[in-house]
Amino acid sequence: MEELQTLRQRIDQADGDLVRAFTQRMEAALQIARYKRDNNLPVRDPAREREVINRRTAGMDDEMALYIKLLYNTLFDISRSYQARHMPGKGGLSARVAQALHQTPREFPRRAVVACQGVEGAYSQLACDKLFALPEIMYFKRFEGVFQAIQSGLCDYGVLPIENSSYGSVTEVYDLMRRYRFSIVRSVRLKIDHRLMAPPGVRLEDIREVMSHEQALGQCGAFLKGLRDLKITVCENTAMAAQQVALSGRGDLAAIASPGCAELYGLNVLKSDVADSDSNFTRFICISRELEVYPGADRMSLMLNVPHRPGALYGMIARFAALGLNLTKLESRPIAGTDFEFMFYFDLDASVYDQAALGLMDELDGGPETFTFLGAYTEV
């Protein structure tokens, strides 16, 4: 026990030395930031970083050298973050967010022209009805049509599925997010109730083909595997699948869709609760053309292309963790035409009134990485 206490005292002494050295280092980093500001120099100097790591790892065994490299990469990330707060451009994005918060009405609109993918009865329509009391809905065949309607100003808002609790992300929507300019203004979680439906007189044992959206089919995989000799047909939307079944005149075709679709298209429910999970939720985002920030917004979303080097993503996540920001979603999508480079999508629990979080957004906005702020909003 006495030996353990002695060892702990050595660690305590080393920790004290580390804190003093770290404080001195950060003070010097601040002086360097001021010099760079006065001389219009970039924050990051890769050659200098390599020089420091090579000097500090010289003569070390390989194992310790790797740990020292990790330590210094972390120090460099912290120093750059600290320096960036004192470089020109700070306050650009946070000023836009503050202006949007001031100009956006205090209450979310009750009436609006809203773009949804699919047809009447689609889950996007149900999400839209949950967000807006009196929406005027325009339907589009594909998700891209929703983005185009927002970008062109044809619709005020668009509602899109982004992820499902049991089947994961809607990757097509994530890929389209990189190509269009928009802002997330709200999100909503919707309980998904999938049912198998067919024209009147058709029995479950008659079914040889089932139509639905890819996500819905994936969410009902276990049920579908239990049906023999079954053809699976992917459709653009669950409600469109129900509509096609109703118009087909076939006695062996069924659709997986929402309960409202059965009544809407004159179909009978052959089987309820066909999803693999009883707790099946889909998260939808509501997008607008301009940045709108409603009072009480407590979530932020962003896109970021981090450098293609070891530890880059770790360093970025560490910056969120240092501010106590809870990362609720991390999605990576390949960037077409690049050699295994990825765009990362982040959702954070971060209040629009959190100046530290907004300061970090300013740093990212002014940094060398490709950065897009997607919005500050509330989930209902």
CSV table of C-alpha atoms in Angstrom, one decimal:
chain,number,residue,atom,x,y,z
A,1,MET,CA,0.0,0.0,0.0
A,2,GLU,CA,2.9,2.4,0.8
A,3,GLU,CA,4.5,1.6,-2.5
A,4,LEU,CA,1.2,2.5,-4.3
A,5,GLN,CA,1.0,5.8,-2.5
A,6,THR,CA,4.6,6.6,-3.5
A,7,LEU,CA,3.8,5.9,-7.1
A,8,ARG,CA,0.7,8.1,-6.9
A,9,GLN,CA,2.7,10.9,-5.5
A,10,ARG,CA,5.0,10.7,-8.5
A,11,ILE,CA,2.0,10.9,-10.8
A,12,ASP,CA,0.6,13.8,-8.9
A,13,GLN,CA,3.9,15.6,-9.2
A,14,ALA,CA,4.1,14.8,-12.9
A,15,ASP,CA,0.5,16.1,-13.3
A,16,GLY,CA,1.4,19.4,-11.7
A,17,ASP,CA,4.4,19.7,-14.0
A,18,LEU,CA,2.1,18.9,-17.0
A,19,VAL,CA,-0.5,21.5,-16.1
A,20,ARG,CA,2.1,24.2,-15.6
A,21,ALA,CA,3.8,23.3,-18.9
A,22,PHE,CA,0.4,23.1,-20.7
A,23,THR,CA,-0.6,26.5,-19.4
A,24,GLN,CA,2.7,28.0,-20.6
A,25,ARG,CA,2.3,26.3,-24.0
A,26,MET,CA,-1.2,27.7,-24.4
A,27,GLU,CA,-0.1,31.2,-23.5
A,28,ALA,CA,2.6,30.9,-26.1
A,29,ALA,CA,0.0,29.6,-28.6
A,30,LEU,CA,-2.1,32.7,-27.9
A,31,GLN,CA,0.9,34.9,-28.7
A,32,ILE,CA,1.5,33.0,-31.9
A,33,ALA,CA,-2.2,33.5,-32.8
A,34,ARG,CA,-1.9,37.2,-32.4
A,35,TYR,CA,1.2,37.2,-34.6
A,36,LYS,CA,-0.6,35.1,-37.3
A,37,ARG,CA,-3.5,37.5,-37.1
A,38,ASP,CA,-1.3,40.5,-37.6
A,39,ASN,CA,0.6,38.8,-40.5
A,40,ASN,CA,-2.4,37.1,-42.1
A,41,LEU,CA,-1.0,33.6,-41.7
A,42,PRO,CA,-3.0,30.3,-41.5
A,43,VAL,CA,-3.6,28.6,-38.2
A,44,ARG,CA,-2.2,25.2,-39.2
A,45,ASP,CA,1.5,24.7,-40.1
A,46,PRO,CA,1.9,21.0,-41.0
A,47,ALA,CA,5.7,21.2,-41.5
A,48,ARG,CA,6.1,22.7,-38.0
A,49,GLU,CA,4.0,19.9,-36.5
A,50,ARG,CA,6.0,17.2,-38.2
A,51,GLU,CA,9.2,18.8,-37.0
A,52,VAL,CA,8.0,18.9,-33.4
A,53,ILE,CA,6.9,15.2,-33.4
A,54,ASN,CA,10.1,14.1,-35.0
A,55,ARG,CA,12.2,16.0,-32.4
A,56,ARG,CA,10.2,14.7,-29.4
A,57,THR,CA,10.2,11.1,-30.6
A,58,ALA,CA,13.9,10.9,-31.5
A,59,GLY,CA,15.6,8.2,-29.5
A,60,MET,CA,12.3,6.8,-28.2
A,61,ASP,CA,11.3,3.1,-28.6
A,62,ASP,CA,8.5,2.6,-31.1
A,63,GLU,CA,5.8,2.0,-28.6
A,64,MET,CA,6.5,5.2,-26.6
A,65,ALA,CA,7.0,7.2,-29.8
A,66,LEU,CA,3.5,6.3,-31.0
A,67,TYR,CA,2.0,7.5,-27.7
A,68,ILE,CA,4.0,10.7,-27.8
A,69,LYS,CA,2.8,11.3,-31.4
A,70,LEU,CA,-0.8,10.8,-30.2
A,71,LEU,CA,-0.2,13.2,-27.4
A,72,TYR,CA,1.2,15.9,-29.6
A,73,ASN,CA,-1.5,15.5,-32.3
A,74,THR,CA,-4.1,16.1,-29.5
A,75,LEU,CA,-2.1,19.1,-28.3
A,76,PHE,CA,-2.0,20.5,-31.9
A,77,ASP,CA,-5.8,20.1,-32.2
A,78,ILE,CA,-6.3,22.0,-28.9
A,79,SER,CA,-3.8,24.7,-29.8
A,80,ARG,CA,-5.4,25.3,-33.2
A,81,SER,CA,-8.8,25.5,-31.6
A,82,TYR,CA,-7.5,28.0,-29.1
A,83,GLN,CA,-5.8,30.0,-31.8
A,84,ALA,CA,-8.8,30.0,-34.1
A,85,ARG,CA,-10.9,31.7,-31.5
A,86,HIS,CA,-8.5,34.7,-31.8
A,87,MET,CA,-8.2,34.8,-35.6
A,88,PRO,CA,-10.2,37.0,-38.0
A,89,GLY,CA,-13.6,35.7,-39.0
A,90,LYS,CA,-14.7,34.7,-35.5
A,91,GLY,CA,-18.4,35.5,-35.1
A,92,GLY,CA,-19.4,35.1,-38.7
A,93,LEU,CA,-21.6,32.1,-38.4
A,94,SER,CA,-22.7,32.8,-34.8
A,95,ALA,CA,-23.7,36.3,-36.0
A,96,ARG,CA,-25.8,34.7,-38.8
A,97,VAL,CA,-27.5,32.4,-36.3
A,98,ALA,CA,-28.2,35.3,-33.9
A,99,GLN,CA,-29.7,37.3,-36.7
A,100,ALA,CA,-31.8,34.3,-37.8
A,101,LEU,CA,-33.0,33.8,-34.2
A,102,HIS,CA,-34.0,37.5,-34.1
A,103,GLN,CA,-35.8,37.5,-37.4
A,104,THR,CA,-37.5,34.1,-37.2
A,105,PRO,CA,-41.1,34.3,-35.8
A,106,ARG,CA,-41.4,33.1,-32.3
A,107,GLU,CA,-43.9,30.4,-33.2
A,108,PHE,CA,-43.5,27.7,-35.8
A,109,PRO,CA,-46.0,28.3,-38.7
A,110,ARG,CA,-49.4,26.7,-38.7
A,111,ARG,CA,-49.9,27.2,-42.5
A,112,ALA,CA,-47.3,26.5,-45.2
A,113,VAL,CA,-46.8,25.0,-48.6
A,114,VAL,CA,-44.9,21.8,-47.9
A,115,ALA,CA,-43.1,19.4,-50.2
A,116,CYS,CA,-43.3,15.7,-49.5
A,117,GLN,CA,-42.1,12.6,-51.3
A,118,GLY,CA,-44.8,10.1,-52.4
A,119,VAL,CA,-48.6,10.4,-52.5
A,120,GLU,CA,-51.4,10.9,-50.1
A,121,GLY,CA,-51.0,8.5,-47.1
A,122,ALA,CA,-47.2,8.5,-47.2
A,123,TYR,CA,-45.4,8.6,-43.8
A,124,SER,CA,-43.9,11.9,-44.9
A,125,GLN,CA,-47.4,13.3,-45.1
A,126,LEU,CA,-48.2,12.0,-41.5
A,127,ALA,CA,-45.0,13.7,-40.3
A,128,CYS,CA,-46.0,16.8,-42.1
A,129,ASP,CA,-49.4,16.8,-40.4
A,130,LYS,CA,-47.7,16.4,-37.1
A,131,LEU,CA,-45.5,19.5,-37.8
A,132,PHE,CA,-48.1,21.8,-39.4
A,133,ALA,CA,-51.7,22.3,-38.4
A,134,LEU,CA,-52.9,23.4,-41.8
A,135,PRO,CA,-50.3,22.4,-44.5
A,136,GLU,CA,-50.8,22.6,-48.2
A,137,ILE,CA,-48.9,19.6,-49.4
A,138,MET,CA,-47.2,19.2,-52.8
A,139,TYR,CA,-46.1,15.6,-53.6
A,140,PHE,CA,-43.0,14.7,-55.5
A,141,LYS,CA,-42.1,11.3,-56.9
A,142,ARG,CA,-38.5,11.3,-55.6
A,143,PHE,CA,-36.6,12.8,-52.6
A,144,GLU,CA,-34.6,15.0,-54.9
A,145,GLY,CA,-37.9,16.7,-56.0
A,146,VAL,CA,-38.4,17.8,-52.4
A,147,PHE,CA,-34.9,19.4,-52.3
A,148,GLN,CA,-35.5,21.1,-55.8
A,149,ALA,CA,-38.8,22.5,-54.6
A,150,ILE,CA,-37.2,24.1,-51.7
A,151,GLN,CA,-34.2,25.4,-53.6
A,152,SER,CA,-36.4,26.9,-56.3
A,153,GLY,CA,-38.8,28.5,-53.8
A,154,LEU,CA,-41.7,26.5,-55.1
A,155,CYS,CA,-42.5,25.3,-51.5
A,156,ASP,CA,-41.8,27.0,-48.2
A,157,TYR,CA,-40.8,23.8,-46.4
A,158,GLY,CA,-40.0,20.1,-47.2
A,159,VAL,CA,-40.3,17.0,-45.0
A,160,LEU,CA,-37.9,14.1,-45.5
A,161,PRO,CA,-37.2,10.9,-43.6
A,162,ILE,CA,-33.6,10.8,-42.3
A,163,GLU,CA,-33.3,7.6,-40.2
A,164,ASN,CA,-35.2,4.7,-38.8
A,165,SER,CA,-34.7,3.2,-35.3
A,166,SER,CA,-34.4,-0.4,-36.6
A,167,TYR,CA,-33.2,-0.1,-40.2
A,168,GLY,CA,-30.8,2.9,-40.0
A,169,SER,CA,-30.2,5.9,-42.2
A,170,VAL,CA,-32.0,6.9,-45.4
A,171,THR,CA,-28.7,7.1,-47.3
A,172,GLU,CA,-30.3,8.7,-50.4
A,173,VAL,CA,-31.4,11.7,-48.4
A,174,TYR,CA,-27.9,12.1,-46.8
A,175,ASP,CA,-26.3,12.0,-50.3
A,176,LEU,CA,-28.7,14.6,-51.6
A,177,MET,CA,-28.0,16.9,-48.6
A,178,ARG,CA,-24.5,17.5,-49.9
A,179,ARG,CA,-25.9,18.8,-53.3
A,180,TYR,CA,-28.5,21.2,-52.2
A,181,ARG,CA,-28.6,24.4,-50.2
A,182,PHE,CA,-31.1,24.3,-47.3
A,183,SER,CA,-31.6,24.6,-43.6
A,184,ILE,CA,-33.1,22.2,-41.1
A,185,VAL,CA,-35.8,24.1,-39.0
A,186,ARG,CA,-37.4,21.2,-37.1
A,187,SER,CA,-37.4,17.5,-36.8
A,188,VAL,CA,-40.0,15.0,-35.7
A,189,ARG,CA,-40.0,11.3,-34.5
A,190,LEU,CA,-43.0,9.3,-35.9
A,191,LYS,CA,-44.1,5.9,-34.7
A,192,ILE,CA,-44.2,3.7,-37.8
A,193,ASP,CA,-47.1,1.2,-38.0
A,194,HIS,CA,-46.6,-1.1,-41.0
A,195,ARG,CA,-49.5,-3.2,-42.2
A,196,LEU,CA,-49.8,-5.7,-45.0
A,197,MET,CA,-52.8,-4.8,-47.3
A,198,ALA,CA,-54.4,-6.1,-50.4
A,199,PRO,CA,-57.6,-5.6,-52.5
A,200,PRO,CA,-60.9,-7.0,-51.0
A,201,GLY,CA,-61.3,-10.7,-51.3
A,202,VAL,CA,-57.5,-11.4,-51.4
A,203,ARG,CA,-56.3,-13.8,-48.7
A,204,LEU,CA,-52.8,-13.9,-47.1
A,205,GLU,CA,-52.1,-17.3,-48.6
A,206,ASP,CA,-52.8,-15.8,-52.1
A,207,ILE,CA,-50.0,-13.3,-51.9
A,208,ARG,CA,-47.1,-13.9,-54.3
A,209,GLU,CA,-45.6,-10.4,-54.5
A,210,VAL,CA,-45.2,-7.6,-51.9
A,211,MET,CA,-44.5,-4.0,-52.8
A,212,SER,CA,-43.2,-1.2,-50.6
A,213,HIS,CA,-40.3,1.3,-50.1
A,214,GLU,CA,-36.9,-0.2,-49.5
A,215,GLN,CA,-36.8,1.1,-45.9
A,216,ALA,CA,-40.2,-0.5,-45.1
A,217,LEU,CA,-39.3,-3.8,-46.6
A,218,GLY,CA,-36.1,-3.8,-44.5
A,219,GLN,CA,-38.0,-3.0,-41.4
A,220,CYS,CA,-40.3,-6.0,-42.0
A,221,GLY,CA,-37.6,-8.5,-43.1
A,222,ALA,CA,-38.4,-11.2,-40.6
A,223,PHE,CA,-42.1,-11.2,-41.5
A,224,LEU,CA,-41.4,-11.3,-45.2
A,225,LYS,CA,-39.0,-14.3,-44.8
A,226,GLY,CA,-41.9,-16.2,-43.3
A,227,LEU,CA,-43.9,-16.0,-46.5
A,228,ARG,CA,-43.0,-18.6,-49.1
A,229,ASP,CA,-42.4,-18.1,-52.8
A,230,LEU,CA,-42.6,-14.4,-52.4
A,231,LYS,CA,-41.4,-11.7,-54.9
A,232,ILE,CA,-40.2,-8.5,-53.3
A,233,THR,CA,-40.7,-5.3,-55.3
A,234,VAL,CA,-39.1,-2.0,-54.3
A,235,CYS,CA,-41.3,1.0,-54.8
A,236,GLU,CA,-40.6,4.8,-54.4
A,237,ASN,CA,-42.9,5.1,-51.4
A,238,THR,CA,-45.1,3.0,-49.2
A,239,ALA,CA,-48.3,5.0,-50.1
A,240,MET,CA,-47.4,4.7,-53.8
A,241,ALA,CA,-47.1,0.9,-53.3
A,242,ALA,CA,-50.6,0.8,-51.8
A,243,GLN,CA,-51.9,3.0,-54.7
A,244,GLN,CA,-50.4,0.6,-57.3
A,245,VAL,CA,-51.8,-2.4,-55.6
A,246,ALA,CA,-55.3,-0.9,-55.5
A,247,LEU,CA,-55.1,-0.1,-59.3
A,248,SER,CA,-53.5,-3.4,-60.3
A,249,GLY,CA,-56.6,-5.6,-60.3
A,250,ARG,CA,-54.4,-8.5,-59.2
A,251,GLY,CA,-55.4,-11.1,-56.6
A,252,ASP,CA,-51.8,-12.0,-55.6
A,253,LEU,CA,-50.3,-8.6,-54.9
A,254,ALA,CA,-50.0,-6.8,-51.6
A,255,ALA,CA,-48.4,-3.7,-50.2
A,256,ILE,CA,-46.8,-2.7,-46.9
A,257,ALA,CA,-48.0,0.7,-45.9
A,258,SER,CA,-49.5,2.8,-43.1
A,259,PRO,CA,-53.0,2.0,-41.7
A,260,GLY,CA,-54.4,5.1,-43.4
A,261,CYS,CA,-53.5,3.8,-46.8
A,262,ALA,CA,-55.9,0.9,-46.5
A,263,GLU,CA,-58.9,3.2,-46.0
A,264,LEU,CA,-57.6,5.7,-48.5
A,265,TYR,CA,-57.1,3.2,-51.4
A,266,GLY,CA,-59.9,0.7,-50.5
A,267,LEU,CA,-57.6,-2.1,-49.4
A,268,ASN,CA,-58.1,-4.7,-46.6
A,269,VAL,CA,-55.5,-5.2,-43.9
A,270,LEU,CA,-54.3,-8.8,-44.1
A,271,LYS,CA,-51.8,-8.5,-41.3
A,272,SER,CA,-51.1,-5.8,-38.7
A,273,ASP,CA,-47.8,-5.1,-36.9
A,274,VAL,CA,-45.5,-6.7,-39.5
A,275,ALA,CA,-42.4,-4.7,-38.5
A,276,ASP,CA,-39.6,-6.6,-36.9
A,277,SER,CA,-39.6,-4.2,-33.9
A,278,ASP,CA,-42.5,-3.0,-31.8
A,279,SER,CA,-40.5,0.2,-31.2
A,280,ASN,CA,-40.2,1.3,-34.8
A,281,PHE,CA,-39.7,5.1,-35.2
A,282,THR,CA,-38.6,7.2,-38.2
A,283,ARG,CA,-37.0,10.6,-37.7
A,284,PHE,CA,-38.0,13.2,-40.3
A,285,ILE,CA,-36.4,16.6,-40.9
A,286,CYS,CA,-38.3,19.7,-42.0
A,287,ILE,CA,-36.1,21.9,-44.3
A,288,SER,CA,-36.4,25.5,-45.6
A,289,ARG,CA,-34.5,27.5,-48.1
A,290,GLU,CA,-33.2,30.1,-45.7
A,291,LEU,CA,-31.8,29.8,-42.2
A,292,GLU,CA,-34.6,29.9,-39.7
A,293,VAL,CA,-34.0,29.4,-36.0
A,294,TYR,CA,-36.9,29.2,-33.6
A,295,PRO,CA,-36.7,30.0,-29.9
A,296,GLY,CA,-35.6,27.2,-27.7
A,297,ALA,CA,-33.6,25.3,-30.5
A,298,ASP,CA,-31.5,22.7,-28.7
A,299,ARG,CA,-30.1,20.7,-31.5
A,300,MET,CA,-27.5,21.5,-34.3
A,301,SER,CA,-26.6,19.6,-37.4
A,302,LEU,CA,-23.6,20.1,-39.7
A,303,MET,CA,-21.6,18.5,-42.5
A,304,LEU,CA,-17.9,18.4,-42.4
A,305,ASN,CA,-15.1,16.9,-44.6
A,306,VAL,CA,-12.2,16.2,-42.2
A,307,PRO,CA,-8.7,15.7,-43.5
A,308,HIS,CA,-7.9,12.2,-44.8
A,309,ARG,CA,-5.2,11.4,-42.2
A,310,PRO,CA,-5.1,9.2,-39.0
A,311,GLY,CA,-6.7,10.7,-36.0
A,312,ALA,CA,-8.5,13.5,-37.9
A,313,LEU,CA,-12.0,12.4,-37.0
A,314,TYR,CA,-11.0,11.6,-33.4
A,315,GLY,CA,-9.6,15.1,-33.1
A,316,MET,CA,-12.8,16.6,-34.3
A,317,ILE,CA,-15.0,14.6,-31.9
A,318,ALA,CA,-12.6,15.5,-29.1
A,319,ARG,CA,-13.4,19.1,-29.7
A,320,PHE,CA,-17.1,18.5,-29.2
A,321,ALA,CA,-16.4,16.4,-26.1
A,322,ALA,CA,-14.2,19.1,-24.6
A,323,LEU,CA,-17.3,21.5,-24.6
A,324,GLY,CA,-19.6,18.8,-23.2
A,325,LEU,CA,-21.6,18.5,-26.4
A,326,ASN,CA,-23.4,15.3,-26.8
A,327,LEU,CA,-22.9,13.8,-30.3
A,328,THR,CA,-26.3,12.1,-31.1
A,329,LYS,CA,-25.6,11.2,-34.7
A,330,LEU,CA,-22.6,10.5,-36.9
A,331,GLU,CA,-23.1,9.5,-40.5
A,332,SER,CA,-20.4,9.1,-43.1
A,333,ARG,CA,-21.0,9.1,-46.9
A,334,PRO,CA,-18.4,8.7,-49.6
A,335,ILE,CA,-17.6,11.7,-51.7
A,336,ALA,CA,-18.0,10.8,-55.4
A,337,GLY,CA,-14.8,11.2,-57.5
A,338,THR,CA,-12.4,11.0,-54.5
A,339,ASP,CA,-10.1,8.3,-53.3
A,340,PHE,CA,-12.0,7.0,-50.2
A,341,GLU,CA,-12.7,10.5,-48.8
A,342,PHE,CA,-15.9,10.9,-46.8
A,343,MET,CA,-18.3,13.7,-45.8
A,344,PHE,CA,-19.4,13.4,-42.2
A,345,TYR,CA,-22.8,14.5,-40.8
A,346,PHE,CA,-23.1,15.4,-37.2
A,347,ASP,CA,-26.1,15.9,-34.9
A,348,LEU,CA,-25.4,17.6,-31.6
A,349,ASP,CA,-27.4,18.3,-28.5
A,350,ALA,CA,-26.4,22.0,-28.4
A,351,SER,CA,-28.5,25.0,-27.4
A,352,VAL,CA,-28.7,27.9,-29.8
A,353,TYR,CA,-27.9,30.1,-26.7
A,354,ASP,CA,-24.7,28.1,-26.0
A,355,GLN,CA,-21.9,30.6,-26.9
A,356,ALA,CA,-19.2,27.9,-26.6
A,357,ALA,CA,-21.0,25.7,-29.1
A,358,LEU,CA,-21.5,28.7,-31.4
A,359,GLY,CA,-17.9,29.6,-31.0
A,360,LEU,CA,-16.9,26.1,-32.2
A,361,MET,CA,-19.2,26.5,-35.2
A,362,ASP,CA,-17.3,29.7,-36.0
A,363,GLU,CA,-14.0,27.9,-35.8
A,364,LEU,CA,-15.2,25.2,-38.1
A,365,ASP,CA,-16.7,27.7,-40.5
A,366,GLY,CA,-13.4,29.6,-40.7
A,367,GLY,CA,-11.2,26.4,-40.9
A,368,PRO,CA,-9.6,24.7,-43.9
A,369,GLU,CA,-12.1,21.8,-43.9
A,370,THR,CA,-15.3,21.9,-46.0
A,371,PHE,CA,-18.0,22.8,-43.5
A,372,THR,CA,-21.7,23.4,-43.8
A,373,PHE,CA,-24.0,24.4,-41.0
A,374,LEU,CA,-27.3,22.7,-41.5
A,375,GLY,CA,-29.4,24.3,-38.8
A,376,ALA,CA,-30.3,24.8,-35.2
A,377,TYR,CA,-33.7,23.4,-34.3
A,378,THR,CA,-36.0,21.5,-32.0
A,379,GLU,CA,-37.2,17.9,-32.3
A,380,VAL,CA,-40.8,17.2,-31.5
